[in-house]
Coordinates of N, CA and C in Angstrom, one line a residue:
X4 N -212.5 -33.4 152.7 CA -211.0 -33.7 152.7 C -210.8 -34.9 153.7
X5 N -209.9 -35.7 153.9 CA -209.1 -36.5 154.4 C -209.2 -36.4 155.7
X6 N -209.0 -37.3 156.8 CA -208.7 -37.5 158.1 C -207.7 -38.0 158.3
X7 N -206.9 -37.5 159.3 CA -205.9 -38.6 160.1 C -205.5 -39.1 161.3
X8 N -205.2 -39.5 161.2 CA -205.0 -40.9 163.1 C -203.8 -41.0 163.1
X9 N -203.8 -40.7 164.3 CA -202.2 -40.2 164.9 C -202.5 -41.4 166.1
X10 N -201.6 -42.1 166.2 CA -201.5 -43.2 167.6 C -200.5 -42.9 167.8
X11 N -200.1 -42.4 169.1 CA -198.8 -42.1 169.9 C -198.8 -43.0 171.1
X12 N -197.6 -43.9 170.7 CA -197.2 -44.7 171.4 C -195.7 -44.6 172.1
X13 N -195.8 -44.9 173.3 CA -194.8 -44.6 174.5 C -193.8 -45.5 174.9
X14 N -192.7 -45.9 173.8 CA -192.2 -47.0 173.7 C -190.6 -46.5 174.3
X15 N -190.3 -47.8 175.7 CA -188.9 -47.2 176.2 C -187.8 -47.9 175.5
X16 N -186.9 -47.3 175.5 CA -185.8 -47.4 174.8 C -185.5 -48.8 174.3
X17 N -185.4 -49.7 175.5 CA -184.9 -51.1 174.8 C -186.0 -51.8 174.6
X18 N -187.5 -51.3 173.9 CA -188.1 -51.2 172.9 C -188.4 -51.1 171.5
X19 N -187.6 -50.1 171.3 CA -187.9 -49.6 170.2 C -187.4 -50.6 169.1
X20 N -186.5 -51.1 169.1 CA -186.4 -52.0 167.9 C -187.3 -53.2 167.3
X21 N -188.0 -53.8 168.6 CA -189.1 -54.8 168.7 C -190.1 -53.7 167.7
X22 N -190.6 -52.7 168.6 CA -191.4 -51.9 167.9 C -191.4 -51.8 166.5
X23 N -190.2 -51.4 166.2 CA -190.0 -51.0 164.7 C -190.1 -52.6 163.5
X24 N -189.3 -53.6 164.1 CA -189.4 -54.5 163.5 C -190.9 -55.6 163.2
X25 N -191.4 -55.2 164.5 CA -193.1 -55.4 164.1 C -194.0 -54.7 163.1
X26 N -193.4 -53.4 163.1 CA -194.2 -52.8 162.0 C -193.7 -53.3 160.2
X27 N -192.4 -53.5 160.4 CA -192.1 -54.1 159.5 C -192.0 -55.2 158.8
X28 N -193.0 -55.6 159.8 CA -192.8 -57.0 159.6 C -194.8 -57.6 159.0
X29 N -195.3 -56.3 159.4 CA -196.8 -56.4 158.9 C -196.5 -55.2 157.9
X30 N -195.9 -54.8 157.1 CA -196.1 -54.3 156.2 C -197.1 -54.9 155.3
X31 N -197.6 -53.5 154.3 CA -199.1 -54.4 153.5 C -200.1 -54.8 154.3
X32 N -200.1 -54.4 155.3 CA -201.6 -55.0 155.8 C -202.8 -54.0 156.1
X33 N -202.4 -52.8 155.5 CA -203.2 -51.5 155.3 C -203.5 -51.1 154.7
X34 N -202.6 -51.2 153.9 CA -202.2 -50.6 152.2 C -203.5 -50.9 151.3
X35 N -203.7 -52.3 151.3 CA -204.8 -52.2 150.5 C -206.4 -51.9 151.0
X36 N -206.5 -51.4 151.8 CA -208.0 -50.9 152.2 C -208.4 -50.3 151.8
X37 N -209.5 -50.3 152.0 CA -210.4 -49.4 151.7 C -210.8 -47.8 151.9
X38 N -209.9 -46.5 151.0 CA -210.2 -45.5 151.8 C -208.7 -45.1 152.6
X39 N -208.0 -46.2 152.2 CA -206.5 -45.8 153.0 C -205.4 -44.5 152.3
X40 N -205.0 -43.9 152.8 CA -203.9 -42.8 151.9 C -202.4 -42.8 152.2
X41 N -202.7 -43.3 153.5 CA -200.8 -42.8 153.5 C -200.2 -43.7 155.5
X42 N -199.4 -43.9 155.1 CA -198.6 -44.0 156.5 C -197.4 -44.0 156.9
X43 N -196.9 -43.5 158.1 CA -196.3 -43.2 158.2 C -195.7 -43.5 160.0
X44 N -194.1 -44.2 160.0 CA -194.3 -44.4 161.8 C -193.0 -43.8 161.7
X45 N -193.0 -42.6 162.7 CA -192.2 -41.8 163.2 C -191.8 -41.9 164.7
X46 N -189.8 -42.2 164.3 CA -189.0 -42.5 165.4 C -188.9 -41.3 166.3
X47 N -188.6 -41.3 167.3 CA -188.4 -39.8 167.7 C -186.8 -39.8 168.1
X48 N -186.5 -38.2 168.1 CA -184.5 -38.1 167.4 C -184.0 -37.7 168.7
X49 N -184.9 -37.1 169.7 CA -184.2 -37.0 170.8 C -185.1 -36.1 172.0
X50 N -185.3 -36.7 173.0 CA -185.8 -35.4 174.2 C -187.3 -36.6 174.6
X51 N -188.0 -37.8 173.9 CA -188.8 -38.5 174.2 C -188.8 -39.4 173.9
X52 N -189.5 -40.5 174.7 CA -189.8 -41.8 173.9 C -191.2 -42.3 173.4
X53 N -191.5 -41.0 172.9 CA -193.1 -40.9 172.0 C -192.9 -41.0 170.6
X54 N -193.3 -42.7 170.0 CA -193.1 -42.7 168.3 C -194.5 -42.2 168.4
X55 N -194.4 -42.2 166.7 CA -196.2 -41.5 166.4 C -196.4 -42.4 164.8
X56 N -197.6 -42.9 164.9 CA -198.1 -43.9 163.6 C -199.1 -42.8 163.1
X57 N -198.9 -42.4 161.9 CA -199.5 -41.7 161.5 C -200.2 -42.7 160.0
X58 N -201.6 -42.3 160.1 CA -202.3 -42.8 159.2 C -203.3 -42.0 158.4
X59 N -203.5 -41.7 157.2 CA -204.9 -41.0 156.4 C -205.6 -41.8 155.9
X60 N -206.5 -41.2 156.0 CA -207.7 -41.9 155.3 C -209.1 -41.2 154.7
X61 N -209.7 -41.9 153.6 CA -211.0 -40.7 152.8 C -211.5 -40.0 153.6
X62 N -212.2 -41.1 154.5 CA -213.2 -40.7 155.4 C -213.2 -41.1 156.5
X63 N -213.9 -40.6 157.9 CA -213.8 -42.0 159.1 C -214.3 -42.7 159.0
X64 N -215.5 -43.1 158.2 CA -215.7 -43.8 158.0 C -214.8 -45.2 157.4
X65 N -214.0 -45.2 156.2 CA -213.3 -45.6 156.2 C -212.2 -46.2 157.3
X66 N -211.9 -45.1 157.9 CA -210.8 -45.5 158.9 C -211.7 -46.8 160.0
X67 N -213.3 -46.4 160.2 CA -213.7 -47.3 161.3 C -214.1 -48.6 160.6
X68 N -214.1 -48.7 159.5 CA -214.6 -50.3 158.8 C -212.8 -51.3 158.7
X69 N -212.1 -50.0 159.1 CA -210.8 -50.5 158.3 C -210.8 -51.3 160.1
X70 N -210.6 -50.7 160.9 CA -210.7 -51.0 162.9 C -211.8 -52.2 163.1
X71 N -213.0 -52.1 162.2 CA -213.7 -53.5 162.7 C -213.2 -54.4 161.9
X72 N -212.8 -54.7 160.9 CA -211.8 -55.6 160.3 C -210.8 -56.0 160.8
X73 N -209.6 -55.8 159.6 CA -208.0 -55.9 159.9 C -207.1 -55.4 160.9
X74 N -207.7 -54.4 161.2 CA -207.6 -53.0 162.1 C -207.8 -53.9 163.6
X75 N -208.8 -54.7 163.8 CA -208.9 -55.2 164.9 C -207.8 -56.1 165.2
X76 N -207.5 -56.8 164.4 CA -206.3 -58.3 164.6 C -205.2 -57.6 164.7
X77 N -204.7 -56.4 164.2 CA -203.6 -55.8 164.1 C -203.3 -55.0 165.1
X78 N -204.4 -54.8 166.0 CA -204.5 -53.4 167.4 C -204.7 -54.9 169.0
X79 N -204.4 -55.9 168.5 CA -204.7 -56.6 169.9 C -206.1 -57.3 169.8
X80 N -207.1 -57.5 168.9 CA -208.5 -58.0 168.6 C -208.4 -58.9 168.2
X81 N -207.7 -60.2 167.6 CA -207.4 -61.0 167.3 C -206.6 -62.2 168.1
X82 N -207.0 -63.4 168.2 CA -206.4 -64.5 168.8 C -206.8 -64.2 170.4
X83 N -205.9 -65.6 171.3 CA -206.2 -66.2 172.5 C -205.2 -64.6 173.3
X84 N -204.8 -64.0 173.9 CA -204.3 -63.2 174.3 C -203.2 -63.7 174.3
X85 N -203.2 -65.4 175.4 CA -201.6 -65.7 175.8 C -201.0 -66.3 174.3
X86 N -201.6 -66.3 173.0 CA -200.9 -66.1 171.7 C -200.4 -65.2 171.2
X87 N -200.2 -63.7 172.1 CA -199.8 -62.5 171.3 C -198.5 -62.0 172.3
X88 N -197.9 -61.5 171.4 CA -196.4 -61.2 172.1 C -197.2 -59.8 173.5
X89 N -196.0 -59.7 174.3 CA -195.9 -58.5 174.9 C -196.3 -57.3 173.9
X90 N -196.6 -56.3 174.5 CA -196.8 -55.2 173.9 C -194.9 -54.6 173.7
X91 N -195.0 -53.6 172.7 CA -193.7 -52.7 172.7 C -194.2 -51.3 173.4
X92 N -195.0 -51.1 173.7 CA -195.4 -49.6 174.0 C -196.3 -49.8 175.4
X93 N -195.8 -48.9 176.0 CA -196.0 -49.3 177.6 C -197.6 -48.0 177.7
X94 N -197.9 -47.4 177.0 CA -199.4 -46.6 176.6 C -199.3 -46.2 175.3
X95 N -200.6 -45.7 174.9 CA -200.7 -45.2 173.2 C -202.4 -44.5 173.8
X96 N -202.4 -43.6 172.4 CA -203.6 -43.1 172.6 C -203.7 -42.6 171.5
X97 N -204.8 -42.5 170.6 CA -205.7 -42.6 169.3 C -205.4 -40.7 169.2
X98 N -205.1 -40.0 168.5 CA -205.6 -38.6 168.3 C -206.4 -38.9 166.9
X99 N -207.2 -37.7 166.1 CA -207.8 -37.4 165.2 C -207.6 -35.8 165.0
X100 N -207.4 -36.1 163.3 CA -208.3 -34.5 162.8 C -208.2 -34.4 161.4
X101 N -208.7 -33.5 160.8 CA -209.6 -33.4 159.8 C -208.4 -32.7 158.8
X102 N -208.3 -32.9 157.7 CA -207.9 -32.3 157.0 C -207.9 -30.8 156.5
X103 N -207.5 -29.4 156.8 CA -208.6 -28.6 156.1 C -207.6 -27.3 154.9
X104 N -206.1 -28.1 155.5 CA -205.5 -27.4 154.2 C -204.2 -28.3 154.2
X105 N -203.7 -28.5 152.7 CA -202.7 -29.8 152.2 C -202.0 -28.6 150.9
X106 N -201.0 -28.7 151.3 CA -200.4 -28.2 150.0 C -198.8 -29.5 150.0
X107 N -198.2 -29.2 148.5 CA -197.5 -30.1 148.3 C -196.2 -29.2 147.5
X108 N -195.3 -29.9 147.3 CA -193.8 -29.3 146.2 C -194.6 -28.9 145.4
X109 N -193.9 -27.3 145.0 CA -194.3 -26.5 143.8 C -193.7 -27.5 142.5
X110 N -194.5 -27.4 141.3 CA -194.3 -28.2 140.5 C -193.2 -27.0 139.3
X111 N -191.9 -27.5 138.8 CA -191.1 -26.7 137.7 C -191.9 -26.4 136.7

């Protein structure tokens, strides 16, 4: 089954829009990989300032060819440093786990 990568990032308030508009603004740059399923960046509604980027993928493998690639230039791997904006998230940290049950809407 599937894997997913959960990056939870710690973004304060007069943040969050930077945040959000960056993601939107690299839309498509995942999508077509190799092994990619789904994504997903979740705002949070109240009580934190923890979004969470949720990502699936076939295999980890997959997810780690996707990180030596595109994955690199997109996570800070890419360019002169003083070419890249500030960060929006003042920490983040990688979770994993394995898929081992998926159910979906019952079908009419």
């Amino acid at each position: 089954m599937s894997i997913v990568k959960i990056n939870v990032l710690t973004v304060p308030e007069e943040q969050r829009e930077t945040l959000e508009k960056r993601f939107a603004a690299r839309a498509g740059a995942v999508e077509g990989s190799d092994g990619f399923e789904w994504f997903e960046l979740l705002r949070p509604v109240e009580g934190t300032d923890t979004y969470l980027v949720y990502t699936r993928w076939r295999t980890e493998e997959d997810f780690q060819r996707w990180m030596a690639g595109r994955g690199q230039a997109a996570h800070g791997g890419g360019g002169a440093q003083g070419d890249r904006p500030k960060p929006a998230a003042t920490d983040a940290t990688l979770w994993s786990f394995e898929v081992v049950q998926q159910t979906g809407p019952k079908q009419a």
